[in-house]
XYZ file of C-alpha atoms in Angstrom:
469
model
C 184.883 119.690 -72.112
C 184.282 120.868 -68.516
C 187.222 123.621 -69.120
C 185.228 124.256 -72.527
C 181.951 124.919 -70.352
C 183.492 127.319 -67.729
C 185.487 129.078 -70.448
C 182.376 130.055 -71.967
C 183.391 127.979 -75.394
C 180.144 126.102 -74.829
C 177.814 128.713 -74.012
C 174.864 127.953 -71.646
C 171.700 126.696 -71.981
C 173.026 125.603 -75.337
C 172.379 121.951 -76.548
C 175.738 119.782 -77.075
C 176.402 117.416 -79.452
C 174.584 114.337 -80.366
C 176.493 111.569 -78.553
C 176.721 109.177 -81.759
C 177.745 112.367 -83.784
C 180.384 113.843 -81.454
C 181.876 110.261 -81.017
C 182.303 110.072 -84.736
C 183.511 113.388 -84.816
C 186.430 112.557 -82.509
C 187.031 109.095 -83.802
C 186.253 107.606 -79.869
C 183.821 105.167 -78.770
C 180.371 106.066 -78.188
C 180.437 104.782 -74.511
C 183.201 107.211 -73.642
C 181.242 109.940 -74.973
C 178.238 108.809 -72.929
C 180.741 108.229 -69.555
C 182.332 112.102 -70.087
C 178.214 113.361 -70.750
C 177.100 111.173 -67.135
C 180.138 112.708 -65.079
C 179.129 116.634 -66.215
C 175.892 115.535 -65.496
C 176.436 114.457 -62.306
C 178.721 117.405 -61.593
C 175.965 119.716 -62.893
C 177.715 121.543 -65.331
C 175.416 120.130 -67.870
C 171.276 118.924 -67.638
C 169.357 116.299 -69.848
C 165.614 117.317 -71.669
C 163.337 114.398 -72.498
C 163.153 114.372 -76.009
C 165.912 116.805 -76.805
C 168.840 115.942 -76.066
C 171.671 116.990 -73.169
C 172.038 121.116 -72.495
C 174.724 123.280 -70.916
C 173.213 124.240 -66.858
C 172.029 128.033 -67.128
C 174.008 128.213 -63.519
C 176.995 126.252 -63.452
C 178.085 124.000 -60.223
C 179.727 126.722 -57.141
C 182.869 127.152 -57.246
C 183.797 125.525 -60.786
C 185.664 128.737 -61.683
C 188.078 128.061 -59.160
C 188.933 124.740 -60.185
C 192.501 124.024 -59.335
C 194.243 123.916 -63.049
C 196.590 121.664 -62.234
C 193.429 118.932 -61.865
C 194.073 116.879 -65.494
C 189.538 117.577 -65.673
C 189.982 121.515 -66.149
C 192.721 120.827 -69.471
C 191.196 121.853 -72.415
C 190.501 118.650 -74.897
C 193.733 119.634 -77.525
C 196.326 119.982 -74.216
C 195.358 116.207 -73.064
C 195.231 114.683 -76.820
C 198.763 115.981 -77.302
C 199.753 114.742 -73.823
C 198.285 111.343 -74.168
C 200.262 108.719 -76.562
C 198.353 106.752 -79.416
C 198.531 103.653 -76.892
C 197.127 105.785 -74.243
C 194.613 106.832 -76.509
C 193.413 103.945 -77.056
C 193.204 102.471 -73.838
C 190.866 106.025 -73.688
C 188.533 105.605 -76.219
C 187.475 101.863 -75.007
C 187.029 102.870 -71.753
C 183.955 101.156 -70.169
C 184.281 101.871 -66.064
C 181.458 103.802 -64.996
C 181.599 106.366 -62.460
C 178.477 104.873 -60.693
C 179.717 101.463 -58.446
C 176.382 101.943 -56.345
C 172.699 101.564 -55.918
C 170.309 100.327 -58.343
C 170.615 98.726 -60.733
C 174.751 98.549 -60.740
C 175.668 95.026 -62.030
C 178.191 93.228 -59.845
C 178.013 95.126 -57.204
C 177.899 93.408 -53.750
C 175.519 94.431 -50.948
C 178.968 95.989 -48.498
C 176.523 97.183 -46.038
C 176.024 93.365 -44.926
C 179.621 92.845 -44.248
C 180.908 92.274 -40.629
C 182.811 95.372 -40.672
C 183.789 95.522 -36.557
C 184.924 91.439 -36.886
C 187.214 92.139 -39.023
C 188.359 95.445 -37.827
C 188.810 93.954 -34.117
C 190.846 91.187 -36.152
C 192.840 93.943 -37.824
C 193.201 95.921 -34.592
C 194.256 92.963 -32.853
C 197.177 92.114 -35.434
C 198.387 95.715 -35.886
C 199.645 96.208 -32.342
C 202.588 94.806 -32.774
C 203.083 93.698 -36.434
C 205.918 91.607 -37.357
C 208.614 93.377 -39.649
C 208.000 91.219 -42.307
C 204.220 92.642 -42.750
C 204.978 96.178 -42.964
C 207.995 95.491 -45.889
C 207.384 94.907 -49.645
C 205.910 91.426 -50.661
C 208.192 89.755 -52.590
C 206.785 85.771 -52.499
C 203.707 86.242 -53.458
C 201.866 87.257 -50.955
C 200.977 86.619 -46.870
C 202.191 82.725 -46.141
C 199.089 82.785 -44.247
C 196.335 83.832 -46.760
C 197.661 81.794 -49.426
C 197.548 78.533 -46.993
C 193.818 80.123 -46.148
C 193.427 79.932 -49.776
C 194.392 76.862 -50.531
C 192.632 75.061 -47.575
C 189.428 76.845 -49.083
C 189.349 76.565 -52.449
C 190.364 73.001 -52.496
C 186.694 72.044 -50.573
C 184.500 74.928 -52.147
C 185.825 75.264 -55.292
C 187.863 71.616 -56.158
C 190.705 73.491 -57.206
C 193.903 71.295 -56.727
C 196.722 73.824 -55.783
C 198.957 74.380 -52.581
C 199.836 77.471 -51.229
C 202.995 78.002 -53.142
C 200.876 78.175 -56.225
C 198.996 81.016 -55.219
C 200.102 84.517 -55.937
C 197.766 87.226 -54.086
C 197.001 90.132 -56.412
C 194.983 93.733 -56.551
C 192.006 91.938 -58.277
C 191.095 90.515 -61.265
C 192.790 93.320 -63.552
C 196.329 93.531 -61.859
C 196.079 88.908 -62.398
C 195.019 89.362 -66.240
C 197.940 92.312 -66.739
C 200.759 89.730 -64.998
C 199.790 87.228 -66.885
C 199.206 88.535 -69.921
C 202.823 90.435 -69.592
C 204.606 87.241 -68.766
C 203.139 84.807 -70.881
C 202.448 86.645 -73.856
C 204.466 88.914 -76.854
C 202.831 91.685 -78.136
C 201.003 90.113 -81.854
C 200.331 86.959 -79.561
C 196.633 86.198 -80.242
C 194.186 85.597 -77.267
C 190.532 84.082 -77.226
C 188.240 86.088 -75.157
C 184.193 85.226 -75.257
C 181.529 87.075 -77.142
C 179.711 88.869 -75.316
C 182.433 89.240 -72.366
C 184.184 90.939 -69.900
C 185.233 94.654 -71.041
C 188.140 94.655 -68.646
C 189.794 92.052 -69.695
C 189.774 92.968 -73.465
C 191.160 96.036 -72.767
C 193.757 94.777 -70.114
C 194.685 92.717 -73.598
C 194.474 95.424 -76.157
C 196.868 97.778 -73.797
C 199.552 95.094 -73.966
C 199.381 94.380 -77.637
C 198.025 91.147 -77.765
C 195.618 89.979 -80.706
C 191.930 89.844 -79.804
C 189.634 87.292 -81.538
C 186.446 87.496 -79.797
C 184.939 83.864 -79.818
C 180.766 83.533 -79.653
C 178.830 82.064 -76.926
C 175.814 79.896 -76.908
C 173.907 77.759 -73.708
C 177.011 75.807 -73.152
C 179.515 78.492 -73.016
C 181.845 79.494 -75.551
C 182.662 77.675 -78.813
C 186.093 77.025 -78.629
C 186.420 76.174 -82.748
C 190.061 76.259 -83.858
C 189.577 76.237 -88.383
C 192.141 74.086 -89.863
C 195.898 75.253 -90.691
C 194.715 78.268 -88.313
C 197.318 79.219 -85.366
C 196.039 78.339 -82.175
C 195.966 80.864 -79.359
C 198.527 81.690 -76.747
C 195.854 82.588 -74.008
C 192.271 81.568 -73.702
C 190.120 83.628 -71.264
C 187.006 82.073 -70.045
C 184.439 82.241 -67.210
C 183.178 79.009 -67.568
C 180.960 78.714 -64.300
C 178.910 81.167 -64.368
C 179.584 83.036 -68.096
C 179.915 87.316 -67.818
C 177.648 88.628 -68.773
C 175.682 85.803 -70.315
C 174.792 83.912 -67.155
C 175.802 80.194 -69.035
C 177.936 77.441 -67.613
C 180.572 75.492 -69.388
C 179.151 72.001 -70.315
C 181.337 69.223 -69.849
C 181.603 68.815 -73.352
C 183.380 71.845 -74.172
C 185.075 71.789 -71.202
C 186.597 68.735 -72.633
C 187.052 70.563 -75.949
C 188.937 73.420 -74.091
C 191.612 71.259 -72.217
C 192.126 69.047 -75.295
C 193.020 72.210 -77.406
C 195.115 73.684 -74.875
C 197.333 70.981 -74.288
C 197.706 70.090 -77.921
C 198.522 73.760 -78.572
C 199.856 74.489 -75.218
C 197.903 77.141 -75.294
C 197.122 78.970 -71.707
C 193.384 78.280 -69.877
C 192.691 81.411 -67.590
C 190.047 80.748 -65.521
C 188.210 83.764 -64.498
C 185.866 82.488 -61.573
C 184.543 85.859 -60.396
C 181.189 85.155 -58.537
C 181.208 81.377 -58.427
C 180.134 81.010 -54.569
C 176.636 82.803 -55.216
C 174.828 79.831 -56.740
C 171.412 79.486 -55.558
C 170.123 76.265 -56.494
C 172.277 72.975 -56.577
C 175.742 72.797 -55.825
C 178.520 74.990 -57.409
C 180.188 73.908 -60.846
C 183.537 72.764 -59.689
C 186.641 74.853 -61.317
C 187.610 74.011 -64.514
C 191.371 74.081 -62.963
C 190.226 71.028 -61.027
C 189.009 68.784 -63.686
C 192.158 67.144 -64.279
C 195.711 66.735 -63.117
C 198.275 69.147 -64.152
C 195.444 70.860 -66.724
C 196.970 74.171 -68.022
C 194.702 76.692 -66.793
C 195.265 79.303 -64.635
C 192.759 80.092 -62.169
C 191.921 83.771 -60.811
C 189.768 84.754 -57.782
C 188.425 87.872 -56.075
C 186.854 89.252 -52.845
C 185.578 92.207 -54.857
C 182.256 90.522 -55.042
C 182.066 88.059 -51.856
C 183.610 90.477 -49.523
C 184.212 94.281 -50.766
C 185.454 96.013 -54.356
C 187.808 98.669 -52.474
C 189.442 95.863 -50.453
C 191.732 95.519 -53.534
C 192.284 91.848 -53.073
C 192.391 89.062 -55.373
C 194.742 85.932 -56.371
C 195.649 83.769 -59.072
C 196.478 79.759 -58.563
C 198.892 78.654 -60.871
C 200.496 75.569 -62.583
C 204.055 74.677 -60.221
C 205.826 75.263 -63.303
C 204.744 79.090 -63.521
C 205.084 79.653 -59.833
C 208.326 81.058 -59.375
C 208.615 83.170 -62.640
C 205.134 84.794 -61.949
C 205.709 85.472 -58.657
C 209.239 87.444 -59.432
C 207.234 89.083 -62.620
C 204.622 90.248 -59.543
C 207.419 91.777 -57.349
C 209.137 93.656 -59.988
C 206.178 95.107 -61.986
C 203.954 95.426 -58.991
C 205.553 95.425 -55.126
C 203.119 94.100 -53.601
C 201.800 95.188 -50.179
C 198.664 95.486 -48.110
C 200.263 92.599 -45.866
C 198.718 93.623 -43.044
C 194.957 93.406 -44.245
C 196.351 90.053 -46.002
C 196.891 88.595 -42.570
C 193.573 89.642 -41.059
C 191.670 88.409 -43.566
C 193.651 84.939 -43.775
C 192.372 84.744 -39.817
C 189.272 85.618 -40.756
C 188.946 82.717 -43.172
C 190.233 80.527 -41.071
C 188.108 80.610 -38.594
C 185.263 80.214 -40.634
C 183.782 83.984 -40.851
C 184.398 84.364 -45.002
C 182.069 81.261 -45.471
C 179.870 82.223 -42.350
C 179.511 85.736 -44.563
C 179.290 83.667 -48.116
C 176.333 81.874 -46.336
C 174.404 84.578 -45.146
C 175.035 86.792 -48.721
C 174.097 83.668 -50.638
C 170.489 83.392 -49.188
C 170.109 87.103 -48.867
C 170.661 87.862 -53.057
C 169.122 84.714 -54.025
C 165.817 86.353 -52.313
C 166.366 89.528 -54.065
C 167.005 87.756 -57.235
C 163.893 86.143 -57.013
C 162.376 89.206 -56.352
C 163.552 91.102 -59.839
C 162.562 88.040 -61.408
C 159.088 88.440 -60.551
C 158.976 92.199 -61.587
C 160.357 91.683 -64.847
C 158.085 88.628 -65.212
C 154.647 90.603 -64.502
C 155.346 94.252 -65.517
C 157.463 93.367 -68.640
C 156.232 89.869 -69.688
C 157.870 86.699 -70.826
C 160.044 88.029 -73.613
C 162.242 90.151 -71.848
C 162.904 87.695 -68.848
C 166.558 86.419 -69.021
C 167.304 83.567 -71.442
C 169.490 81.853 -68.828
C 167.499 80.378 -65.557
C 170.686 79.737 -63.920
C 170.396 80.754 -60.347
C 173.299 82.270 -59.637
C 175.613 85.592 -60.050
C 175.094 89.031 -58.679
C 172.811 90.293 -61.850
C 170.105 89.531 -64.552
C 169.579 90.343 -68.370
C 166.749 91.905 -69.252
C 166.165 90.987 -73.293
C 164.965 93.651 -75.228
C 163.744 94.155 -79.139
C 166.675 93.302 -81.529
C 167.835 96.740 -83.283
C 166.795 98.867 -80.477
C 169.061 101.314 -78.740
C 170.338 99.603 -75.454
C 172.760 102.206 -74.824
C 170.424 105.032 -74.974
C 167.492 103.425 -73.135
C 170.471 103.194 -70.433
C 171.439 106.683 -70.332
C 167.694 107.899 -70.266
C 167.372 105.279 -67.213
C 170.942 106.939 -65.555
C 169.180 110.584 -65.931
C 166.556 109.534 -63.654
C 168.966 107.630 -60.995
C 168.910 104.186 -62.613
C 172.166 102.764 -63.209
C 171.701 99.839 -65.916
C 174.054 98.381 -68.334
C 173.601 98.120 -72.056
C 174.028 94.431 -72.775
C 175.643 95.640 -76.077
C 178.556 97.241 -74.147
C 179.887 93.657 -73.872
C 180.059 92.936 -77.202
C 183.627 93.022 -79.107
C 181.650 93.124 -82.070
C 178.188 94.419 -83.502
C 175.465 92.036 -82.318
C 172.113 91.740 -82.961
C 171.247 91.050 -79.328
C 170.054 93.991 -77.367
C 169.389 93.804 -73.777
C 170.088 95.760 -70.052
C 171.981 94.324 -66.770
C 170.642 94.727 -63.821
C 172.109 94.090 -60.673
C 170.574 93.536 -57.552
C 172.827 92.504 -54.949
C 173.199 95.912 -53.431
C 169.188 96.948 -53.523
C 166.725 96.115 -51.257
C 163.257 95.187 -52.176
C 161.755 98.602 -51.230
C 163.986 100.513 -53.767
C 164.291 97.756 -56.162
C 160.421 98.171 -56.697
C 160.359 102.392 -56.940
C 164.072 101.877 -60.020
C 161.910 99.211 -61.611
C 158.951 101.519 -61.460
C 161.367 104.206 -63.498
C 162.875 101.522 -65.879
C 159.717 100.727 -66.966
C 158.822 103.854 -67.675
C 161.696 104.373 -69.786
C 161.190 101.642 -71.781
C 157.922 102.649 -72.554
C 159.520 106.499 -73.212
C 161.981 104.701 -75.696
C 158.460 102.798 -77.156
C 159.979 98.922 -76.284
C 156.526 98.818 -73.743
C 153.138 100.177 -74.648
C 151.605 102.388 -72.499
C 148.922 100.029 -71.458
């Protein structure tokens, strides 16, 4: 579309298509429709009018016309659909990542202005003098020695996971643990359990390697784990059960009970995603579903995207002994692992007690600015939009809004005026009746929290959810 623009096949200060209609038109999701409309806008090839619609700029950005054409955003549409295979495709038209990972209100994003860059650069600096052949070679066993024992030592006190280091298998994050797993474990027409509303990623980590989605619903204890009789039970269940994305539930013990009991009659795989577990403001943390009993067939995966910083690219998986060896050759062959060196500065800097220094610090610093959202939805917008869930915890809220009302666009008016929210409905395998918005307010500070609320309000009363009073 941006080669259609500079071409002159979409002339200026001509209106473009209806998002709903062009999305139907080309058989894609909305939301990628909506993503491709956000990045022209923020490129300025194209400019949004309140109350009709998205136009072609009358001057388009400097130097577009020079756009290299070997950059894969200058092919026309036709070149890329007959470059891209029906799998690829796919993968295409689900895409959910958003080109905005800053300011507010991005959900899940971590406040990585707090964290103590110069430690852990004089750490790094330190180690990299003279590093030992064996850090600057491919991984092969599953990561540093020394961040896995770091690891271990840790999440057996914070988290009561019951592992040891040869169990752990350091990753690139949360997507790079549910592709290995999913790759090893699973045969394409396997069927995995993934909750409703959930985690976008994952499902389409799933979909990409051919697995069967059945999208299972949530209530206030977590997801319903109901297997109908003569029904095939599930290879791989994926879960969040401390602190439910994007929901905000916990997993009672109940079902947790229910969970373990299916698995192991089933031997069906638990996979633990336990993404933001360490920002719990009130009480102590929910201990890890891995821990709750010996030898229980879940598979637990970590991240320091939220706790330390998303581009660090670090992550891990703790695994039953049984899986330890084949997952960690899988991870060496489809992967070759690396990053060694920051792997051994940041096992130093657990280890002596700067990561939960840092956790400390972050924990009361968003639990203040949680509180502070709180109260702004609370007065401005009134009872029935504040979040469902009280839990004090996680790096975001859910704002409730109307059922039948248009989440998605009251987000992308929001995003034309700076605001970066999150439909709630975006999360949803399925068509729900629930409508609401994700806001995240780790990374804003009170002053600019209050001006984007100011805006969001204003939208909503724009889209008519607020009156005017």
């Amino acid at each position: 579309m941006q080669a259609a623009i500079v071409e002159g096949i979409f002339p200026r200060a001509t209106r473009l298509p209806a998002t709903r209609d062009l999305a139907r038109e080309l058989s894609v999701s909305r939301n990628t429709v909506l993503n491709v409309y956000e990045n022209l806008m923020s490129q300025g090839y194209v400019t949004a009018r309140t109350g009709s619609g998205t136009w072609i700029a009358e001057t388009l950005p400097e130097g577009c016309l020079n756009s290299p054409r070997g950059d894969d955003l200058t092919l026309p549409l036709s070149v890329k659909t007959a470059a891209i295979s029906k799998r690829g495709a796919s993968l295409l038209g689900h895409a959910n990542a958003s080109p905005y990972q800053w300011g507010a209100f991005v959900p899940g994003a971590p406040d990585v202005t707090q964290f103590p860059h110069k430690l852990f650069s004089q750490i790094q600096a330190r180690l990299n003098r003279e590093p030992d052949v064996d850090r600057l070679i491919y991984s092969s066993n599953g990561g540093c020695p020394q961040l896995r024992q770091a690891l271990a030592d840790y999440l057996s006190v914070a988290r009561s996971v019951r592992a040891d280091a040869d169990q752990i298998i350091i990753t690139e994050g949360i997507h790079q643990a549910v592709d290995l797993v999913t790759r090893v474990l699973c045969d394409p027409g396997d069927t995995a359990w993934i909750e409703e509303p959930g985690y976008w990623g994952t499902r389409n980590l799933l979909r990409i390697n051919g697995l069967k989605i059945q999208a299972m619903p949530v209530d206030d204890q977590g997801i319903i784990p109901d297997l109908p009789p003569r029904s095939r039970a599930p290879k791989v269940i994926f879960v969040t059960p401390s602190h439910q994305y994007p929901l905000g539930v916990h997993l009672s013990l109940e079902r947790r009970k229910q969970l373990l009991n299916l698995a192991s009659k089933h031997k069906t795989w638990l996979v633990e995603d336990d993404y933001d577990s360490e920002f719990r403001f009130a009480g102590q943390p929910f201990p890890s579903l891995q821990g709750f009993e010996p030898d229980a067939p879940v598979i637990y995966m970590g991240t320091f995207s939220k706790t330390l910083y998303p581009a660090l690219r670090l992550g891990y998986l703790v695994v039953p002994k049984a899986l330890a060896q084949p997952l960690r050759v899988a991870a060496a062959e489809l992967y070759r692992g690396g990053h060694l060196l920051v792997q051994r500065a940041l096992a130093e800097f657990i280890q002596k007690g700067h990561y939960m220094a840092h956790i400390r610090r972050m924990r009361k610093l968003y639990s203040q600015r949680r509180r502070f959202l709180a109260g702004l939805i609370e007065r401005y917008l009134g009872a029935d939009f504040m979040p469902r869930v009280n839990h004090e915890a996680g790096l975001h809220l859910v704002v409730n809004l109307p059922a039948g009302c248009d989440d998605v666009a009251i987000a992308a008016l929001a995003l034309r005026r700076g605001v970066k929210v999150r439909p709630l409905s975006q999360y949803y395998m399925h068509q729900q009746e629930r409508r609401g918005l994700l806001l995240g307010y780790a990374c804003v500070d009170e002053r600019q929290c209050q001006d984007a609320f100011g805006v969001l309000k204003a939208c909503l009363v724009e889209s008519g959810i607020l009156s005017r009073s």
